[in-house]
Amino acid sequence: MSEPGAVLGEMERDALTELVNIGVSRAAASLRKMVGGEVLLSVPSVEVIGNRQAAALIQEREGGELVAVWQEFSGAFKGRALLIFPHANSLELVRAVVGAAVPAEEVTGLEDEALTETGNVILNSCLATMANMLQRPLAMSLPQVLRGRGEALLSVPGGAGDEGLVLFLYINFSVRDRSIRGYIAMVMDLPSLGALRLLVGDFIERVMRDEPDHDL
């Protein structure tokens, strides 16, 4: 397999980073309404790395069990989108979402529901923004919560083994003044990533044509 970093050029990564940041900004606005408080989300950059490398990176940084909300997506490109947290951070997010009025002993019982709702908002915002700006529709499955270690979470849908690549994003949350870190990962096979790259190239051309002085 070719070096993952060579799959996308610098301008393509910058364009994808911008698309994801727009989606995350929209997700933050939706979450503010949901939790009734301040929500800040940021995605510093987009990396493209092998799925095993991404799994090892998360496991090395976080250790222990991870919690993910995942959704399959399909259309001009397909794969699996995941919002991933270390277990301790997922509980912090749930506490922030459900609010202080809910007794601590009830928070764990609400974890899956709160995570599913939050993940659905964030992943749908990111993918819907990408689909709209790349001018291609995407279909999304219902969100599900998955627990495990990095390699299990980031396996390629359909069992493609080492053929998977991951659009990998570190994401910073601040919800109700709670600082929460996590990751967004989009796991795709090589044909899907190739299709995405072509669409991003078309998007860059449209931007350059419409705004000659625009610098991505």
PDB file of C-alpha atoms in Angstrom:
ATOM      1  CA  MET A   1       0.000   0.000   0.000  1.00  0.00           C
ATOM      2  CA  SER A   2       1.291   3.482  -0.777  1.00  0.00           C
ATOM      3  CA  GLU A   3       2.224   5.866   2.015  1.00  0.00           C
ATOM      4  CA  PRO A   4      -1.079   7.218   3.462  1.00  0.00           C
ATOM      5  CA  GLY A   5       0.227  10.764   3.686  1.00  0.00           C
ATOM      6  CA  ALA A   6       0.669  10.805  -0.097  1.00  0.00           C
ATOM      7  CA  VAL A   7      -3.036  10.127  -0.706  1.00  0.00           C
ATOM      8  CA  LEU A   8      -4.007  13.770  -0.169  1.00  0.00           C
ATOM      9  CA  GLY A   9      -2.022  16.843  -1.101  1.00  0.00           C
ATOM     10  CA  GLU A  10      -1.606  19.817   1.227  1.00  0.00           C
ATOM     11  CA  MET A  11      -4.327  21.851  -0.522  1.00  0.00           C
ATOM     12  CA  GLU A  12      -6.703  18.877  -0.376  1.00  0.00           C
ATOM     13  CA  ARG A  13      -6.083  18.402   3.354  1.00  0.00           C
ATOM     14  CA  ASP A  14      -6.607  22.129   3.930  1.00  0.00           C
ATOM     15  CA  ALA A  15      -9.896  21.990   2.009  1.00  0.00           C
ATOM     16  CA  LEU A  16     -11.095  18.956   3.966  1.00  0.00           C
ATOM     17  CA  THR A  17     -10.082  20.596   7.248  1.00  0.00           C
ATOM     18  CA  GLU A  18     -12.140  23.659   6.314  1.00  0.00           C
ATOM     19  CA  LEU A  19     -15.171  21.518   5.372  1.00  0.00           C
ATOM     20  CA  VAL A  20     -14.991  19.602   8.640  1.00  0.00           C
ATOM     21  CA  ASN A  21     -14.575  22.792  10.668  1.00  0.00           C
ATOM     22  CA  ILE A  22     -17.715  24.240   9.072  1.00  0.00           C
ATOM     23  CA  GLY A  23     -19.576  21.044   9.960  1.00  0.00           C
ATOM     24  CA  VAL A  24     -18.256  21.084  13.517  1.00  0.00           C
ATOM     25  CA  SER A  25     -19.304  24.742  13.925  1.00  0.00           C
ATOM     26  CA  ARG A  26     -22.828  23.782  12.885  1.00  0.00           C
ATOM     27  CA  ALA A  27     -22.739  20.859  15.309  1.00  0.00           C
ATOM     28  CA  ALA A  28     -21.703  23.208  18.131  1.00  0.00           C
ATOM     29  CA  ALA A  29     -24.701  25.441  17.402  1.00  0.00           C
ATOM     30  CA  SER A  30     -27.032  22.425  17.515  1.00  0.00           C
ATOM     31  CA  LEU A  31     -25.463  21.153  20.739  1.00  0.00           C
ATOM     32  CA  ARG A  32     -25.834  24.567  22.370  1.00  0.00           C
ATOM     33  CA  LYS A  33     -29.583  24.300  21.839  1.00  0.00           C
ATOM     34  CA  MET A  34     -29.577  20.733  23.122  1.00  0.00           C
ATOM     35  CA  VAL A  35     -27.672  21.368  26.363  1.00  0.00           C
ATOM     36  CA  GLY A  36     -28.778  24.958  26.936  1.00  0.00           C
ATOM     37  CA  GLY A  37     -25.244  26.159  27.531  1.00  0.00           C
ATOM     38  CA  GLU A  38     -21.998  27.155  25.897  1.00  0.00           C
ATOM     39  CA  VAL A  39     -20.452  24.568  23.552  1.00  0.00           C
ATOM     40  CA  LEU A  40     -17.092  25.057  21.855  1.00  0.00           C
ATOM     41  CA  LEU A  41     -15.748  22.551  19.344  1.00  0.00           C
ATOM     42  CA  SER A  42     -12.569  22.757  17.309  1.00  0.00           C
ATOM     43  CA  VAL A  43     -10.746  20.501  14.856  1.00  0.00           C
ATOM     44  CA  PRO A  44      -7.143  21.646  14.362  1.00  0.00           C
ATOM     45  CA  SER A  45      -6.291  19.521  11.314  1.00  0.00           C
ATOM     46  CA  VAL A  46      -7.079  16.475   9.217  1.00  0.00           C
ATOM     47  CA  GLU A  47      -4.659  13.571   8.893  1.00  0.00           C
ATOM     48  CA  VAL A  48      -4.891  10.570   6.589  1.00  0.00           C
ATOM     49  CA  ILE A  49      -3.274   7.503   8.161  1.00  0.00           C
ATOM     50  CA  GLY A  50      -3.689   3.736   8.072  1.00  0.00           C
ATOM     51  CA  ASN A  51      -6.446   2.294  10.229  1.00  0.00           C
ATOM     52  CA  ARG A  52      -3.986   0.266  12.307  1.00  0.00           C
ATOM     53  CA  GLN A  53      -1.810   3.334  12.820  1.00  0.00           C
ATOM     54  CA  ALA A  54      -4.843   5.378  13.884  1.00  0.00           C
ATOM     55  CA  ALA A  55      -5.874   2.642  16.331  1.00  0.00           C
ATOM     56  CA  ALA A  56      -2.376   2.485  17.808  1.00  0.00           C
ATOM     57  CA  LEU A  57      -2.236   6.285  18.088  1.00  0.00           C
ATOM     58  CA  ILE A  58      -5.473   6.502  20.065  1.00  0.00           C
ATOM     59  CA  GLN A  59      -4.526   3.552  22.260  1.00  0.00           C
ATOM     60  CA  GLU A  60      -1.080   5.022  22.966  1.00  0.00           C
ATOM     61  CA  ARG A  61      -2.555   8.413  23.910  1.00  0.00           C
ATOM     62  CA  GLU A  62      -5.515   7.151  25.897  1.00  0.00           C
ATOM     63  CA  GLY A  63      -5.042   3.527  26.970  1.00  0.00           C
ATOM     64  CA  GLY A  64      -7.925   1.520  28.373  1.00  0.00           C
ATOM     65  CA  GLU A  65     -11.430   1.233  27.000  1.00  0.00           C
ATOM     66  CA  LEU A  66     -12.759   3.622  24.378  1.00  0.00           C
ATOM     67  CA  VAL A  67     -16.370   4.552  23.668  1.00  0.00           C
ATOM     68  CA  ALA A  68     -17.503   5.388  20.145  1.00  0.00           C
ATOM     69  CA  VAL A  69     -20.679   6.471  18.407  1.00  0.00           C
ATOM     70  CA  TRP A  70     -20.569   5.180  14.846  1.00  0.00           C
ATOM     71  CA  GLN A  71     -22.635   5.509  11.699  1.00  0.00           C
ATOM     72  CA  GLU A  72     -22.203   3.956   8.278  1.00  0.00           C
ATOM     73  CA  PHE A  73     -22.355   6.341   5.328  1.00  0.00           C
ATOM     74  CA  SER A  74     -22.712   5.600   1.632  1.00  0.00           C
ATOM     75  CA  GLY A  75     -22.960   7.472  -1.640  1.00  0.00           C
ATOM     76  CA  ALA A  76     -20.211   8.723  -3.954  1.00  0.00           C
ATOM     77  CA  PHE A  77     -17.844   7.491  -1.225  1.00  0.00           C
ATOM     78  CA  LYS A  78     -18.629   5.186   1.679  1.00  0.00           C
ATOM     79  CA  GLY A  79     -17.309   4.048   5.019  1.00  0.00           C
ATOM     80  CA  ARG A  80     -17.874   4.402   8.728  1.00  0.00           C
ATOM     81  CA  ALA A  81     -17.784   7.624  10.744  1.00  0.00           C
ATOM     82  CA  LEU A  82     -16.946   7.465  14.446  1.00  0.00           C
ATOM     83  CA  LEU A  83     -16.913   9.914  17.322  1.00  0.00           C
ATOM     84  CA  ILE A  84     -14.491   8.389  19.833  1.00  0.00           C
ATOM     85  CA  PHE A  85     -13.826   9.207  23.500  1.00  0.00           C
ATOM     86  CA  PRO A  86     -11.816   7.665  26.312  1.00  0.00           C
ATOM     87  CA  HIS A  87     -14.366   6.175  28.710  1.00  0.00           C
ATOM     88  CA  ALA A  88     -13.752   8.790  31.419  1.00  0.00           C
ATOM     89  CA  ASN A  89     -14.303  11.617  28.942  1.00  0.00           C
ATOM     90  CA  SER A  90     -17.499  10.053  27.640  1.00  0.00           C
ATOM     91  CA  LEU A  91     -18.956  10.199  31.153  1.00  0.00           C
ATOM     92  CA  GLU A  92     -17.894  13.849  31.438  1.00  0.00           C
ATOM     93  CA  LEU A  93     -19.716  14.566  28.182  1.00  0.00           C
ATOM     94  CA  VAL A  94     -22.834  12.775  29.426  1.00  0.00           C
ATOM     95  CA  ARG A  95     -22.793  14.822  32.655  1.00  0.00           C
ATOM     96  CA  ALA A  96     -22.479  17.995  30.591  1.00  0.00           C
ATOM     97  CA  VAL A  97     -25.313  17.000  28.259  1.00  0.00           C
ATOM     98  CA  VAL A  98     -27.820  15.818  30.868  1.00  0.00           C
ATOM     99  CA  GLY A  99     -27.104  18.701  33.254  1.00  0.00           C
ATOM    100  CA  ALA A 100     -26.460  19.033  36.961  1.00  0.00           C
ATOM    101  CA  ALA A 101     -30.083  18.322  37.920  1.00  0.00           C
ATOM    102  CA  VAL A 102     -29.690  14.618  37.126  1.00  0.00           C
ATOM    103  CA  PRO A 103     -28.388  12.660  40.155  1.00  0.00           C
ATOM    104  CA  ALA A 104     -24.912  11.171  39.714  1.00  0.00           C
ATOM    105  CA  GLU A 105     -26.207   7.621  40.174  1.00  0.00           C
ATOM    106  CA  GLU A 106     -28.501   8.051  37.166  1.00  0.00           C
ATOM    107  CA  VAL A 107     -25.866   9.434  34.790  1.00  0.00           C
ATOM    108  CA  THR A 108     -24.423   6.015  33.857  1.00  0.00           C
ATOM    109  CA  GLY A 109     -27.863   4.739  32.897  1.00  0.00           C
ATOM    110  CA  LEU A 110     -28.284   7.655  30.501  1.00  0.00           C
ATOM    111  CA  GLU A 111     -24.840   7.288  28.938  1.00  0.00           C
ATOM    112  CA  ASP A 112     -25.754   5.479  25.717  1.00  0.00           C
ATOM    113  CA  GLU A 113     -28.750   7.709  25.005  1.00  0.00           C
ATOM    114  CA  ALA A 114     -26.783  10.932  25.553  1.00  0.00           C
ATOM    115  CA  LEU A 115     -23.788   9.685  23.552  1.00  0.00           C
ATOM    116  CA  THR A 116     -25.977   8.559  20.658  1.00  0.00           C
ATOM    117  CA  GLU A 117     -27.729  11.922  20.510  1.00  0.00           C
ATOM    118  CA  THR A 118     -24.451  13.862  20.707  1.00  0.00           C
ATOM    119  CA  GLY A 119     -22.695  11.653  18.181  1.00  0.00           C
ATOM    120  CA  ASN A 120     -25.622  11.870  15.799  1.00  0.00           C
ATOM    121  CA  VAL A 121     -25.512  15.681  15.888  1.00  0.00           C
ATOM    122  CA  ILE A 122     -21.749  15.921  15.360  1.00  0.00           C
ATOM    123  CA  LEU A 123     -21.308  13.191  12.754  1.00  0.00           C
ATOM    124  CA  ASN A 124     -24.364  14.225  10.764  1.00  0.00           C
ATOM    125  CA  SER A 125     -23.260  17.866  10.778  1.00  0.00           C
ATOM    126  CA  CYS A 126     -19.784  16.967   9.521  1.00  0.00           C
ATOM    127  CA  LEU A 127     -20.941  14.546   6.840  1.00  0.00           C
ATOM    128  CA  ALA A 128     -23.918  16.632   5.714  1.00  0.00           C
ATOM    129  CA  THR A 129     -21.626  19.648   5.317  1.00  0.00           C
ATOM    130  CA  MET A 130     -19.145  17.610   3.295  1.00  0.00           C
ATOM    131  CA  ALA A 131     -21.929  16.162   1.139  1.00  0.00           C
ATOM    132  CA  ASN A 132     -23.484  19.576   0.480  1.00  0.00           C
ATOM    133  CA  MET A 133     -20.240  21.337  -0.362  1.00  0.00           C
ATOM    134  CA  LEU A 134     -18.966  18.441  -2.464  1.00  0.00           C
ATOM    135  CA  GLN A 135     -22.364  18.365  -4.203  1.00  0.00           C
ATOM    136  CA  ARG A 136     -22.951  14.649  -3.604  1.00  0.00           C
ATOM    137  CA  PRO A 137     -25.664  13.097  -1.389  1.00  0.00           C
ATOM    138  CA  LEU A 138     -24.724  10.734   1.432  1.00  0.00           C
ATOM    139  CA  ALA A 139     -27.019   8.276   3.203  1.00  0.00           C
ATOM    140  CA  MET A 140     -26.441   7.697   6.925  1.00  0.00           C
ATOM    141  CA  SER A 141     -27.344   4.719   9.106  1.00  0.00           C
ATOM    142  CA  LEU A 142     -28.751   5.132  12.608  1.00  0.00           C
ATOM    143  CA  PRO A 143     -26.073   5.813  15.244  1.00  0.00           C
ATOM    144  CA  GLN A 144     -24.877   3.042  17.531  1.00  0.00           C
ATOM    145  CA  VAL A 145     -22.629   3.007  20.588  1.00  0.00           C
ATOM    146  CA  LEU A 146     -19.620   0.704  20.503  1.00  0.00           C
ATOM    147  CA  ARG A 147     -17.030  -0.006  23.190  1.00  0.00           C
ATOM    148  CA  GLY A 148     -13.619  -1.539  22.838  1.00  0.00           C
ATOM    149  CA  ARG A 149     -10.007  -0.859  22.027  1.00  0.00           C
ATOM    150  CA  GLY A 150      -8.783   1.140  19.064  1.00  0.00           C
ATOM    151  CA  GLU A 151      -8.182  -1.702  16.616  1.00  0.00           C
ATOM    152  CA  ALA A 152     -11.702  -3.089  17.020  1.00  0.00           C
ATOM    153  CA  LEU A 153     -13.306   0.342  16.600  1.00  0.00           C
ATOM    154  CA  LEU A 154     -11.304   1.305  13.522  1.00  0.00           C
ATOM    155  CA  SER A 155     -11.517  -1.931  11.536  1.00  0.00           C
ATOM    156  CA  VAL A 156     -12.574  -1.439   7.927  1.00  0.00           C
ATOM    157  CA  PRO A 157     -16.263  -2.134   7.209  1.00  0.00           C
ATOM    158  CA  GLY A 158     -16.464  -5.333   5.196  1.00  0.00           C
ATOM    159  CA  GLY A 159     -13.246  -6.745   6.610  1.00  0.00           C
ATOM    160  CA  ALA A 160     -10.787  -5.224   4.144  1.00  0.00           C
ATOM    161  CA  GLY A 161      -7.892  -5.726   6.560  1.00  0.00           C
ATOM    162  CA  ASP A 162      -4.941  -3.432   5.958  1.00  0.00           C
ATOM    163  CA  GLU A 163      -6.607  -1.745   2.982  1.00  0.00           C
ATOM    164  CA  GLY A 164      -8.290   0.817   5.202  1.00  0.00           C
ATOM    165  CA  LEU A 165      -7.333   4.446   5.640  1.00  0.00           C
ATOM    166  CA  VAL A 166      -8.692   6.876   8.185  1.00  0.00           C
ATOM    167  CA  LEU A 167      -9.465  10.565   7.939  1.00  0.00           C
ATOM    168  CA  PHE A 168      -8.399  11.224  11.502  1.00  0.00           C
ATOM    169  CA  LEU A 169      -9.294  14.340  13.472  1.00  0.00           C
ATOM    170  CA  TYR A 170      -8.453  15.315  17.030  1.00  0.00           C
ATOM    171  CA  ILE A 171     -11.360  17.300  18.445  1.00  0.00           C
ATOM    172  CA  ASN A 172     -11.472  19.611  21.453  1.00  0.00           C
ATOM    173  CA  PHE A 173     -14.773  20.044  23.296  1.00  0.00           C
ATOM    174  CA  SER A 174     -15.836  22.513  25.906  1.00  0.00           C
ATOM    175  CA  VAL A 175     -19.374  21.839  27.131  1.00  0.00           C
ATOM    176  CA  ARG A 176     -20.770  23.738  30.122  1.00  0.00           C
ATOM    177  CA  ASP A 177     -17.171  24.663  31.024  1.00  0.00           C
ATOM    178  CA  ARG A 178     -16.129  20.988  31.039  1.00  0.00           C
ATOM    179  CA  SER A 179     -13.047  20.324  28.916  1.00  0.00           C
ATOM    180  CA  ILE A 180     -13.495  17.118  26.937  1.00  0.00           C
ATOM    181  CA  ARG A 181     -11.243  15.646  24.255  1.00  0.00           C
ATOM    182  CA  GLY A 182     -12.115  13.140  21.609  1.00  0.00           C
ATOM    183  CA  TYR A 183     -11.590  12.059  18.030  1.00  0.00           C
ATOM    184  CA  ILE A 184     -13.526  11.935  14.787  1.00  0.00           C
ATOM    185  CA  ALA A 185     -12.531   9.148  12.425  1.00  0.00           C
ATOM    186  CA  MET A 186     -13.853   8.332   8.978  1.00  0.00           C
ATOM    187  CA  VAL A 187     -12.751   4.820   8.017  1.00  0.00           C
ATOM    188  CA  MET A 188     -12.764   4.161   4.264  1.00  0.00           C
ATOM    189  CA  ASP A 189     -11.264   1.708   1.813  1.00  0.00           C
ATOM    190  CA  LEU A 190      -8.884   2.920  -0.868  1.00  0.00           C
ATOM    191  CA  PRO A 191     -11.473   3.254  -3.675  1.00  0.00           C
ATOM    192  CA  SER A 192     -13.691   5.416  -1.461  1.00  0.00           C
ATOM    193  CA  LEU A 193     -10.818   7.646  -0.420  1.00  0.00           C
ATOM    194  CA  GLY A 194      -9.859   7.982  -4.076  1.00  0.00           C
ATOM    195  CA  ALA A 195     -13.428   9.028  -4.916  1.00  0.00           C
ATOM    196  CA  LEU A 196     -13.379  11.561  -2.067  1.00  0.00           C
ATOM    197  CA  ARG A 197     -10.092  12.980  -3.308  1.00  0.00           C
ATOM    198  CA  LEU A 198     -11.575  13.577  -6.777  1.00  0.00           C
ATOM    199  CA  LEU A 199     -14.597  15.349  -5.260  1.00  0.00           C
ATOM    200  CA  VAL A 200     -12.343  17.527  -3.102  1.00  0.00           C
ATOM    201  CA  GLY A 201     -10.352  18.409  -6.215  1.00  0.00           C
ATOM    202  CA  ASP A 202     -13.569  19.457  -7.968  1.00  0.00           C
ATOM    203  CA  PHE A 203     -14.525  21.538  -4.920  1.00  0.00           C
ATOM    204  CA  ILE A 204     -11.156  23.322  -4.935  1.00  0.00           C
ATOM    205  CA  GLU A 205     -11.541  24.080  -8.646  1.00  0.00           C
ATOM    206  CA  ARG A 206     -15.005  25.570  -8.061  1.00  0.00           C
ATOM    207  CA  VAL A 207     -13.704  27.756  -5.237  1.00  0.00           C
ATOM    208  CA  MET A 208     -10.771  28.941  -7.306  1.00  0.00           C
ATOM    209  CA  ARG A 209     -13.017  29.662 -10.302  1.00  0.00           C
ATOM    210  CA  ASP A 210     -15.626  31.565  -8.262  1.00  0.00           C
ATOM    211  CA  GLU A 211     -13.096  33.436  -6.104  1.00  0.00           C
ATOM    212  CA  PRO A 212      -9.814  33.829  -8.012  1.00  0.00           C
ATOM    213  CA  ASP A 213      -8.123  35.522  -5.073  1.00  0.00           C
ATOM    214  CA  HIS A 214      -9.366  32.986  -2.512  1.00  0.00           C
ATOM    215  CA  ASP A 215      -6.538  31.170  -0.750  1.00  0.00           C
ATOM    216  CA  LEU A 216      -7.533  27.815   0.752  1.00  0.00           C
TER     217      LEU A 216
END
